[in-house]
CSV table of C-alpha atoms in Angstrom, one decimal:
chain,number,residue,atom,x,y,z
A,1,UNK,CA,86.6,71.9,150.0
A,2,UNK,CA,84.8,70.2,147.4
A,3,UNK,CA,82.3,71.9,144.8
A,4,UNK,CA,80.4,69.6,142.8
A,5,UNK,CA,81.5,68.8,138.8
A,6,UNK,CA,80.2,69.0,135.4
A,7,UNK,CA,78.9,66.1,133.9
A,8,UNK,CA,78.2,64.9,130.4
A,9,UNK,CA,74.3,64.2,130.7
A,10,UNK,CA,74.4,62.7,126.9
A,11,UNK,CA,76.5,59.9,127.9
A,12,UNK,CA,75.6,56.9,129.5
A,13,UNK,CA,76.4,56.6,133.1
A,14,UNK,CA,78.5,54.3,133.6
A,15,UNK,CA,82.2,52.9,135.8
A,16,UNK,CA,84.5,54.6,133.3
A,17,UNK,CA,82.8,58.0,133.5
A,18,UNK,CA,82.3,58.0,137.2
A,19,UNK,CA,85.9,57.1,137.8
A,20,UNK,CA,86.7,60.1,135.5
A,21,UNK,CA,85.0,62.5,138.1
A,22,UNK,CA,87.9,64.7,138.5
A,23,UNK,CA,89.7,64.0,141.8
A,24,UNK,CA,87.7,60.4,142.2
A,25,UNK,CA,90.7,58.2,142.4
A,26,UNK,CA,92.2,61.2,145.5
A,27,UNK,CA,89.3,59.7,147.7
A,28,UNK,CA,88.2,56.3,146.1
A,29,UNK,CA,91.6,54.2,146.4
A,30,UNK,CA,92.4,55.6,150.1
A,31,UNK,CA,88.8,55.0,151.0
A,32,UNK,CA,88.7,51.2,149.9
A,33,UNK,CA,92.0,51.0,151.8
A,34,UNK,CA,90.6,52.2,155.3
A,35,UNK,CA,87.4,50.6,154.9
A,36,UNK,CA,88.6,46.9,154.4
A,37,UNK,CA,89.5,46.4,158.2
A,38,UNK,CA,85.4,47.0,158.8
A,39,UNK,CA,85.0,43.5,157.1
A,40,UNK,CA,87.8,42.0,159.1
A,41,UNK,CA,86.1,43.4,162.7
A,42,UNK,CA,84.0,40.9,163.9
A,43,UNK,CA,85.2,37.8,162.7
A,44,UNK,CA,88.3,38.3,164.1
A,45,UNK,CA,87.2,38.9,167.5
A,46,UNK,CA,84.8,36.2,167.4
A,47,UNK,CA,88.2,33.8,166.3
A,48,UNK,CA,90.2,35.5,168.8
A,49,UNK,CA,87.8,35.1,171.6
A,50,UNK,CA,86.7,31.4,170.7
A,51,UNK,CA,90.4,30.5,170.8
A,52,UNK,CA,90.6,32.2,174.3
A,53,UNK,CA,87.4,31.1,176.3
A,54,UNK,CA,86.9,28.5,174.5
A,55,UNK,CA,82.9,29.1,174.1
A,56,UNK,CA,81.4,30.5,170.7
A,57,UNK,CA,78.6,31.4,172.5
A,58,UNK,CA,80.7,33.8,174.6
A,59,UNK,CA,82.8,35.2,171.4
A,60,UNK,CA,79.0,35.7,170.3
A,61,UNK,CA,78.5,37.8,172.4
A,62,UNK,CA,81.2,40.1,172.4
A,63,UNK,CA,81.3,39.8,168.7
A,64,UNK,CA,77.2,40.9,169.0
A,65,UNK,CA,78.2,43.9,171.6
A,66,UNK,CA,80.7,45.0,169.6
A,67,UNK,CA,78.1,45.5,166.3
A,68,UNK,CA,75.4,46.9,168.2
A,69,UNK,CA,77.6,49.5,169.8
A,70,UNK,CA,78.7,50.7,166.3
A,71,UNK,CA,75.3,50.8,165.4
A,72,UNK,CA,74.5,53.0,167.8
A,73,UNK,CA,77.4,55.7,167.6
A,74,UNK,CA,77.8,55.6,164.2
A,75,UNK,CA,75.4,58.4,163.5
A,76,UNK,CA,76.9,60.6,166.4
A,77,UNK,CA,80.3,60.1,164.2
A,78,UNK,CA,78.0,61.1,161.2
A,79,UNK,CA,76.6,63.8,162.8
A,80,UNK,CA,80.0,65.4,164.1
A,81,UNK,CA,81.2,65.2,160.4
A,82,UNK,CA,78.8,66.8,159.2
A,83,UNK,CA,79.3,69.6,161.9
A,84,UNK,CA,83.1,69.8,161.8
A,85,UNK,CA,84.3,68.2,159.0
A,86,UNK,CA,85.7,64.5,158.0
A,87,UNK,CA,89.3,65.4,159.2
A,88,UNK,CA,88.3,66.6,162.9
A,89,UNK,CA,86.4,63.8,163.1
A,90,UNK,CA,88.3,60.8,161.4
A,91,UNK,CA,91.7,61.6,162.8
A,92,UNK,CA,91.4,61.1,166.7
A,93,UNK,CA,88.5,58.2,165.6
A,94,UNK,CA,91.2,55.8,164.0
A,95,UNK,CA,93.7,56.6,166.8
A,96,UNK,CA,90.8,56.0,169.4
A,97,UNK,CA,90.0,52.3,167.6
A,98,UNK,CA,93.5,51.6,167.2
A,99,UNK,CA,93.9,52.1,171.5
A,100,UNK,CA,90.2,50.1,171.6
A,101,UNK,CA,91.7,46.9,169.8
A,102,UNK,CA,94.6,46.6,171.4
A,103,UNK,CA,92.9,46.7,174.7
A,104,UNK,CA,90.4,44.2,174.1
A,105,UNK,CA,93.9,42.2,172.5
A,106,UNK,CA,95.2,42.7,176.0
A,107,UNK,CA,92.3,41.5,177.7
A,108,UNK,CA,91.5,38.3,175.7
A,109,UNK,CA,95.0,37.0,175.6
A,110,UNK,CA,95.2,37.6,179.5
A,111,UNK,CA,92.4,35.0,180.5
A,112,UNK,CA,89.7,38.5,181.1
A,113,UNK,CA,86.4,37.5,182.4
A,114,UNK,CA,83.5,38.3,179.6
A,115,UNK,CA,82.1,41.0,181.4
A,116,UNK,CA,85.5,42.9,180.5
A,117,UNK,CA,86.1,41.3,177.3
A,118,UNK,CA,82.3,43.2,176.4
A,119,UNK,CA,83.1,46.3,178.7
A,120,UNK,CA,86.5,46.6,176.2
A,121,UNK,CA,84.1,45.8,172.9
A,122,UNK,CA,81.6,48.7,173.1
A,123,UNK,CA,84.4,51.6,172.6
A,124,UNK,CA,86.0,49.1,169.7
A,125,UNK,CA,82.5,49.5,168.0
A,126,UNK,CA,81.9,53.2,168.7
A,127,UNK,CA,85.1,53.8,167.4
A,128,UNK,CA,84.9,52.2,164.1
A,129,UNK,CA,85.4,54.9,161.9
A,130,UNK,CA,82.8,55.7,159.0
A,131,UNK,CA,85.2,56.0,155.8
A,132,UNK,CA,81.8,54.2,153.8
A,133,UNK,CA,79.3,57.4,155.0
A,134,UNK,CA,82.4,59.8,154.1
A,135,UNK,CA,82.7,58.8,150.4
A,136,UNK,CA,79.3,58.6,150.1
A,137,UNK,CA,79.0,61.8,151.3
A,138,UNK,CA,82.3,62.9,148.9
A,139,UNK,CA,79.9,61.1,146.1
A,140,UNK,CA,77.2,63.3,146.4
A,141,UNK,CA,79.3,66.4,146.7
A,142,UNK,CA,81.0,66.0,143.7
A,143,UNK,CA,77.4,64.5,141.7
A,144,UNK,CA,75.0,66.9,143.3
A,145,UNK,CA,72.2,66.6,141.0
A,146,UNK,CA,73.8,64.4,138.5
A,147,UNK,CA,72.9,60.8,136.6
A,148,UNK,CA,75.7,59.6,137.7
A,149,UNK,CA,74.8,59.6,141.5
A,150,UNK,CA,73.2,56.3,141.0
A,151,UNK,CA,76.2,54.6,139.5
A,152,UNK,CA,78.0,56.2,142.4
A,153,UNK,CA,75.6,54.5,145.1
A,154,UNK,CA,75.9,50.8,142.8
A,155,UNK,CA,79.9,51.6,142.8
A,156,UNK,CA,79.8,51.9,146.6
A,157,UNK,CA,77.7,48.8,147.2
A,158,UNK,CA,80.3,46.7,145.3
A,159,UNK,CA,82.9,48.2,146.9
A,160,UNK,CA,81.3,47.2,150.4
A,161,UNK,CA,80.2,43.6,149.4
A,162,UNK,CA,83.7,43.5,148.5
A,163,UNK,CA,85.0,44.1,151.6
A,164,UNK,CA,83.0,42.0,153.3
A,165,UNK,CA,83.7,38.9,151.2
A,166,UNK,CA,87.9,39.5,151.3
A,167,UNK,CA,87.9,41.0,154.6
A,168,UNK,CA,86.3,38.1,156.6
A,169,UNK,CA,88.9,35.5,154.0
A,170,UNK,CA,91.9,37.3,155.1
A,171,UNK,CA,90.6,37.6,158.6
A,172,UNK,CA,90.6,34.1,158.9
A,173,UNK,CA,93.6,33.5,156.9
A,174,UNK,CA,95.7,35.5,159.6
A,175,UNK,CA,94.2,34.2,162.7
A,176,UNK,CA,94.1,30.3,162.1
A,177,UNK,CA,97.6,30.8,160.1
A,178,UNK,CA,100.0,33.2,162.2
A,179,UNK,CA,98.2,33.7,165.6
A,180,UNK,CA,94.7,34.2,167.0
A,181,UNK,CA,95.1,37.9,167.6
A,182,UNK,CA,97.0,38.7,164.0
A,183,UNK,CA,93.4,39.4,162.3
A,184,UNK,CA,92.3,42.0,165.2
A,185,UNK,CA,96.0,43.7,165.1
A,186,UNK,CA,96.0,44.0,161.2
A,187,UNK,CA,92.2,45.5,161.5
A,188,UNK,CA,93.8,48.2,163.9
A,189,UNK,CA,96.8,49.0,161.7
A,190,UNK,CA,94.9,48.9,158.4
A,191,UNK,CA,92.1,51.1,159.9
A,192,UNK,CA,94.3,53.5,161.1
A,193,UNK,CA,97.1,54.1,158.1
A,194,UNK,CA,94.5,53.8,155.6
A,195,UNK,CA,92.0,56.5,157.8
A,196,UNK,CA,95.1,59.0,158.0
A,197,UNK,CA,95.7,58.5,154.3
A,198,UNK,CA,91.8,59.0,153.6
A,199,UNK,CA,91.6,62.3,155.8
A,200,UNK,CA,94.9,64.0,154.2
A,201,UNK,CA,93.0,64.1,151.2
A,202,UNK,CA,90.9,67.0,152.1
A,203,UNK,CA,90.4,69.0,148.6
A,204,UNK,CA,87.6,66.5,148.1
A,205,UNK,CA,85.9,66.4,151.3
A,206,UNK,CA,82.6,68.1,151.5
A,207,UNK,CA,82.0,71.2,153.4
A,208,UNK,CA,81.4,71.5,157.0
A,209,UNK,CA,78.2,72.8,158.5
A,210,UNK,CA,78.5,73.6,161.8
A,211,UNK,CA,77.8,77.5,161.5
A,212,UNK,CA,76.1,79.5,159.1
A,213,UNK,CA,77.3,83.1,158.0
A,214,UNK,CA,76.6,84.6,161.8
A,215,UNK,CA,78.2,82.2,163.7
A,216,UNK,CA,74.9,80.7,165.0
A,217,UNK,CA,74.6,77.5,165.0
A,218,UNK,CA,72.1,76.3,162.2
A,219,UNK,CA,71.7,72.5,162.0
A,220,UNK,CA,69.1,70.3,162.4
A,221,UNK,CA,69.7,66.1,163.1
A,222,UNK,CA,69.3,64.1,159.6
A,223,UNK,CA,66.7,62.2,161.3
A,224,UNK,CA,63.9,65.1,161.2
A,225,UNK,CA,63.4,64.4,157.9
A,226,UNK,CA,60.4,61.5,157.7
A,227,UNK,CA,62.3,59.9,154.2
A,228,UNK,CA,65.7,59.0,155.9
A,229,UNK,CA,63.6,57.3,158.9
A,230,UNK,CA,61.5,55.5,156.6
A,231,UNK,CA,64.9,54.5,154.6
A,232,UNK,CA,66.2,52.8,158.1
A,233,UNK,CA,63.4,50.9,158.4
A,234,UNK,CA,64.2,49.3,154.9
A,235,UNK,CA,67.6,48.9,155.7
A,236,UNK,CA,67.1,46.8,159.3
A,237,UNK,CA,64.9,44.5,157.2
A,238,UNK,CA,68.4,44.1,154.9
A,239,UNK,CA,70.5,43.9,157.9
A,240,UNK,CA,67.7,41.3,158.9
A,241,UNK,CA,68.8,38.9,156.2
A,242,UNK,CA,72.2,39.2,156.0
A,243,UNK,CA,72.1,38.4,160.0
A,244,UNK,CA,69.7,35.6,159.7
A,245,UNK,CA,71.4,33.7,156.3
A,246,UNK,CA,74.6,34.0,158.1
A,247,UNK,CA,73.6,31.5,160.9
A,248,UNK,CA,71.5,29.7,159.1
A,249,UNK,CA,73.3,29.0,156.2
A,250,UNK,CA,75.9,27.8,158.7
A,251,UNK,CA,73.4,25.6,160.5
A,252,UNK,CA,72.2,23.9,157.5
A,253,UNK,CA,75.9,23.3,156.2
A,254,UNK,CA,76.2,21.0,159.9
A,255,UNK,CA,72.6,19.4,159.7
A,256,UNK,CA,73.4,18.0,155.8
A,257,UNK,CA,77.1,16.8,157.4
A,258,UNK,CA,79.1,19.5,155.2
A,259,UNK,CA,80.4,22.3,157.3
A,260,UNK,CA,82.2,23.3,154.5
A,261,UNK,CA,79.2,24.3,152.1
A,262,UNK,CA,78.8,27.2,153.9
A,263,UNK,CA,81.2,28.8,152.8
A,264,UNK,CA,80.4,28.5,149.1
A,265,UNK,CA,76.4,28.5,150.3
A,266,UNK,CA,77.7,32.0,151.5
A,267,UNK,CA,80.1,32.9,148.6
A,268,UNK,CA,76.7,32.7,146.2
A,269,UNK,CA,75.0,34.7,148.4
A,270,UNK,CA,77.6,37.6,148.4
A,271,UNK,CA,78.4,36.6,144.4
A,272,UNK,CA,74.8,37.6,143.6
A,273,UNK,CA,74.7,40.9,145.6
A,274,UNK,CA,77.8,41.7,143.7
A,275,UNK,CA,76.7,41.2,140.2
A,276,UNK,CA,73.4,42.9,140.9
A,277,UNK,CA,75.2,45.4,142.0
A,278,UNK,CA,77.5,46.4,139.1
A,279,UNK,CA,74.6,45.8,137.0
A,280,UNK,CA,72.8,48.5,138.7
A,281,UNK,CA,75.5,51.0,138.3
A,282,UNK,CA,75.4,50.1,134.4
A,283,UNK,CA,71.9,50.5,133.4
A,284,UNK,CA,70.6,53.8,132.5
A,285,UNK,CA,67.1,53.9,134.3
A,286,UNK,CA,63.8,55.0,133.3
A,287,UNK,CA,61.9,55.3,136.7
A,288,UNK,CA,62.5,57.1,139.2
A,289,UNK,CA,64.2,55.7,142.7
A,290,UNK,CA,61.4,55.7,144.5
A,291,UNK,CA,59.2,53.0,142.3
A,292,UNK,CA,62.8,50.9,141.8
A,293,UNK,CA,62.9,51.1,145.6
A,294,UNK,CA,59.2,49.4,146.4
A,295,UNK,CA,59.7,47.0,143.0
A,296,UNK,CA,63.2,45.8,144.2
A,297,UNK,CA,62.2,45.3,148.2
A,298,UNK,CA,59.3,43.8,146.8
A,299,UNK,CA,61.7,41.4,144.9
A,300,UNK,CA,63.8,40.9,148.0
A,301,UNK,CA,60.8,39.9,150.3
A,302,UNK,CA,59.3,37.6,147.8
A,303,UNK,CA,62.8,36.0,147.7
A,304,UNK,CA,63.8,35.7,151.2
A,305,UNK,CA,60.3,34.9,152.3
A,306,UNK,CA,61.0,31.2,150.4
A,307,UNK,CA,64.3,30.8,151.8
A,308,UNK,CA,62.6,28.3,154.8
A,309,UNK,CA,61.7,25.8,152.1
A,310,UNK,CA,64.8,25.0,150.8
A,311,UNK,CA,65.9,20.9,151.4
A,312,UNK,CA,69.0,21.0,150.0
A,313,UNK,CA,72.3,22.7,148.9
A,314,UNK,CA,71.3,23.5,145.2
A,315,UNK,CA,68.3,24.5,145.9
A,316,UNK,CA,68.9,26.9,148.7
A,317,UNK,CA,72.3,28.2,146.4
A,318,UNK,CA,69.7,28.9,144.1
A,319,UNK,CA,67.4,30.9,146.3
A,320,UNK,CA,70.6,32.7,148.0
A,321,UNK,CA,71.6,33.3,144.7
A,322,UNK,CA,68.3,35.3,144.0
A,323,UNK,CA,68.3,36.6,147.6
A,324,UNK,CA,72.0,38.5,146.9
A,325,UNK,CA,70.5,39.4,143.1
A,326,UNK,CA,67.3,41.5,145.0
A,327,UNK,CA,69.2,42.8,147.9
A,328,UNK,CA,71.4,45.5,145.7
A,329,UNK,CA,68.8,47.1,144.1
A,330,UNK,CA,66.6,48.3,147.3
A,331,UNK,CA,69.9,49.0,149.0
A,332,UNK,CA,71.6,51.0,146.5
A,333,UNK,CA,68.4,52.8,145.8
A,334,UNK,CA,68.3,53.5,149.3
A,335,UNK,CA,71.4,55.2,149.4
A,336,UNK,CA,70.7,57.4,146.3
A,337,UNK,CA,67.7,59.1,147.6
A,338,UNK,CA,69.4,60.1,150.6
A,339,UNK,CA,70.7,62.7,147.9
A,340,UNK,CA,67.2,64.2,146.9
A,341,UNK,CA,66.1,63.6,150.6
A,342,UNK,CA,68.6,64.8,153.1
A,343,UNK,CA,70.1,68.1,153.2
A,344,UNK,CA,74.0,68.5,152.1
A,345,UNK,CA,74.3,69.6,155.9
A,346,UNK,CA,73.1,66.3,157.1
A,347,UNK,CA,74.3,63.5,154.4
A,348,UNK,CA,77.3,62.1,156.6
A,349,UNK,CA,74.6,61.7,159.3
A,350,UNK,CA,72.2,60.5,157.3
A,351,UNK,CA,74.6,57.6,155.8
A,352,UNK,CA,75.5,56.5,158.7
A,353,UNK,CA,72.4,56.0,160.3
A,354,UNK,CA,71.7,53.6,157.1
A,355,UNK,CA,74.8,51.4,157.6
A,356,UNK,CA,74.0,51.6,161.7
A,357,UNK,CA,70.8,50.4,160.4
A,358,UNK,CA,72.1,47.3,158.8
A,359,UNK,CA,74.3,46.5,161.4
A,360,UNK,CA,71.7,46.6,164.3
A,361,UNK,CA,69.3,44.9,162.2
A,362,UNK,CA,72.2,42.3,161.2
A,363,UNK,CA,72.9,41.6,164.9
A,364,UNK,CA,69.4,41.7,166.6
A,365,UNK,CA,68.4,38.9,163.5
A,366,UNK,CA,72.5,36.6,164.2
A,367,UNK,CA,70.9,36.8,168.0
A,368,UNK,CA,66.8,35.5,166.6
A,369,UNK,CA,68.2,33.3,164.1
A,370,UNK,CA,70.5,31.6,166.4
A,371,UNK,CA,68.0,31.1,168.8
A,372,UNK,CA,65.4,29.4,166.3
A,373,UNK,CA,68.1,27.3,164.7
A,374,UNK,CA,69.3,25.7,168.3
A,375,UNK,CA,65.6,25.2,169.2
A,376,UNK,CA,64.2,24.4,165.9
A,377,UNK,CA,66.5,23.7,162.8
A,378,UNK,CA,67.9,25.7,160.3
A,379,UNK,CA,64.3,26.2,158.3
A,380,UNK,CA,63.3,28.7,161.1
A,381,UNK,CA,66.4,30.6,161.0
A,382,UNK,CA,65.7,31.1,157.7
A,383,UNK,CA,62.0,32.7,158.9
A,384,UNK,CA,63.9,35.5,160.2
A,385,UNK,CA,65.1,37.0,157.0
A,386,UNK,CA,61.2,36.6,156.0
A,387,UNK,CA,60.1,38.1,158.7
A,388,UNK,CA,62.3,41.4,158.7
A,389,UNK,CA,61.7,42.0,155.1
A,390,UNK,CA,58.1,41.5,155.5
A,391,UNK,CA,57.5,44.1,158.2
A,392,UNK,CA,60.2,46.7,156.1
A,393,UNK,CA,58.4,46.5,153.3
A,394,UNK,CA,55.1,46.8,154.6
A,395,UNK,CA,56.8,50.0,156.1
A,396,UNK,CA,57.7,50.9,152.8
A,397,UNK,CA,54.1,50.8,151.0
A,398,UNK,CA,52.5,52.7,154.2
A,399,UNK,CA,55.3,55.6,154.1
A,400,UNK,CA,55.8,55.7,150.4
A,401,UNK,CA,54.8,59.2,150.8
A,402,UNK,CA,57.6,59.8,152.6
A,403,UNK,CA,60.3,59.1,150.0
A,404,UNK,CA,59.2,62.3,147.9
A,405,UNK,CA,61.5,65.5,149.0
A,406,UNK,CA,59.8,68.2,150.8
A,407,UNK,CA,60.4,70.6,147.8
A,408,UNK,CA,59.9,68.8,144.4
A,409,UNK,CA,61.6,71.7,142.8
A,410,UNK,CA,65.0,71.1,144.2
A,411,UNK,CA,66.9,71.3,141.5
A,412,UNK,CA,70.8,72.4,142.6
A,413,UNK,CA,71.5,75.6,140.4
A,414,UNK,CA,68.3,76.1,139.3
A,415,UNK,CA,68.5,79.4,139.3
A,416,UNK,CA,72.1,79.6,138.3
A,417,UNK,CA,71.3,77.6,135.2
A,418,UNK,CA,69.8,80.2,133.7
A,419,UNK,CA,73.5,82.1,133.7
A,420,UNK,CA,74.6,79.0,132.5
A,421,UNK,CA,76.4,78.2,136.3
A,422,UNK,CA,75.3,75.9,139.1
A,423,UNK,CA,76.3,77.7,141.9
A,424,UNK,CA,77.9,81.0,140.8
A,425,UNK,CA,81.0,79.7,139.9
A,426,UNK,CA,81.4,78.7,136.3
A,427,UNK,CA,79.9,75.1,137.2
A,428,UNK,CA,77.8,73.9,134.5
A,429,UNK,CA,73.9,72.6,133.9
A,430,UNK,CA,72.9,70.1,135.9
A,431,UNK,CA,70.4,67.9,135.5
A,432,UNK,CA,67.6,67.6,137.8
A,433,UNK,CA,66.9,64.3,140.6
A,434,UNK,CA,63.8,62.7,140.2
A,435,UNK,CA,62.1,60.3,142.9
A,436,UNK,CA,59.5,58.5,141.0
């Protein structure tokens, strides 16, 4: 199991340094392997069940069951991580989504009514295994109290954006050019040989916490802790825009008679996330992550709250552009403070109840936004990203108090710095994790 590293605290935090971290590349490379098919997941039903039915609205639906039910089960998979380890936990999960695919496969290529093809989506949701939470969670084990845990959180945000710009491409790719089921199958082989690869790597996992040193069990759900609740609230205002500039980036694409723009409306959108994003892991910062928190969501819900007056293309590139540029800050924030916030016992739980959170707000806002866009236009699917950010961030200012850890002296090692050690064994100093 995984103890956490020394790290040079005179050097800039940076890529280089953090893929350094001895044993990284054991648990990065596998983990961007078995956490691709996530970005593949619902596009390819919603292809596969279009082709079959016929109906978006019905591949909606499914496609929308199918999100929410991850959503919802993800932190359950968090919390039996946390509780048994990432192995016990990952194994039988692939192997369970690989069986959930291939049934709903069966289903939709053999005419199933939609009642079944949803019945067959909810255990393909539940079962989408959390390899994102895990390195996160392997992140913070090996950074644990570190400068570099910000970096790690901006590397991770890439990584993700990433995989939800190729994975959707190459979803596409396989089920318009071989057959409408190939993207769903290659999601179900993908997940599971790259989620077998990921859990033999077990030197780097972080420690389980089911039972303390008499057997008892000692562990408490992530969400006591008011900070992470006040963190998913944030994060459903995120999942908020990405739900509600998906459709209505599409609709405005078919009201100015260019389907194709959205793609590229999209690709600027995701561009900008991206770059913000690996600029975030390079700069140094001088505030804490609390104030970086409230001054980037404030940044996000000035942006997204102008999104509605955009007339054409250029312009709302522009504004997507800025939209994708605030959006990585708050959200890799987010993810950093879980660190200072949560307890090592809880992390995996805690992680996933952030990316649930983006996901349920991402499908409750495709579900809104569609709504407002066949009723009204494209302009009010864009109030829905407004709308989510607003009420998130007012959340945030109210609860600010919240973000600060219980016990502003947690420094790891504290103690054992005085010996020179972190946690008795021959780690060195650390330095201490601020929140404002």
């Amino acid at each position: 199991m995984t103890s956490a590293v020394t790290t040079d605290t005179s050097a800039r935090p940076g890529y280089g340094q953090l893929l350094r971290t001895p044993g990284a590349l054991g648990f990065v490379l596998p983990g961007f392997a078995a956490r691709l098919p996530f970005g593949m997941l619902t596009i390819s039903i919603l292809l596969l069940v279009q082709h079959t039915t016929g109906s978006y609205a019905s591949a909606g639906i499914v496609s929308a069951v199918t999100g929410i039910s991850m959503a919802l089960f993800a932190p359950v998979m968090g919390s039996l991580t946390d509780r048994h380890g990432q192995s016990a936990v990952l194994v039988p999960g692939v192997l369970a989504h690989a069986a959930a695919v291939a049934g709903l496969v069966a289903l939709a290529l053999t005419d199933a009514p939609l009642w079944a093809l949803a019945a067959a989506a909810v255990p393909t949701g539940a079962s989408v295994p959390q390899v994102g939470p895990m390195v996160r969670a392997r992140w913070a084990a090996r950074l644990e109290g570190s400068p570099l845990l910000p970096t790690a959180a901006a590397f991770e945000s890439v990584t993700d954006e990433f995989t939800f710009v190729v994975g959707p491409v190459l979803a596409t790719a396989l089920c318009t050019g071989v057959h409408p089921a190939a993207g769903l199958a290659t999601e179900a082989v993908l997940t599971l040989a790259g989620g077998l690869v990921f859990a033999a790597r077990r030197a780097s996992q972080p420690r389980a916490h089911a039972h303390h040193e008499g057997g008892a069990v000692r562990r408490g759900s992530a969400l006591a802790h008011p900070g992470l609740r006040v963190l998913i609230a944030a994060f459903l205002g995120i999942g908020a825009v990405f739900g509600g500039m998906q459709v209505s980036l599409a609709a405005f694409s078919n009201e100015i008679g260019n389907p194709g723009a959205n793609g590229v409306l999209y690709g600027v959108f995701a561009a900008g996330n991206m770059v913000a994003g690996i600029a975030c892991g390079a700069i140094a910062w001088k505030i804490g992550p609390r104030r970086r928190l409230l001054l980037g969501y404030a940044g996000l819900t000035a942006a997204a709250s102008v999104l509605w007056t955009a007339d054409s293309a250029i312009l709302l590139g522009g504004l997507g552009l800025l939209v994708g540029l605030c959006i990585a800050p708050a959200l890799i924030t987010g993810y950093t403070m879980v660190e200072a916030l949560v307890p090592a016992n809880a992390r995996t739980e805690a992680f996933t109840w952030l990316t649930g959170a983006v996901a349920f707000g991402q499908a409750v806002a495709v579900i809104a936004a569609g709504n407002l866009t066949d009723s009204h236009g494209s302009a009010y699917g864009f109030l829905v990203p407004m709308a989510g950010t607003v009420l998130a961030f007012a959340t945030l200012v109210a609860l600010r108090a919240k973000l600060a850890p219980k016990a502003p002296s947690r420094v790891v090692g504290a103690s054992a710095a005085r010996t020179g050690t972190a946690d008795g064994r021959g780690v060195g100093h650390r330095t201490p994790v601020t929140v404002d």
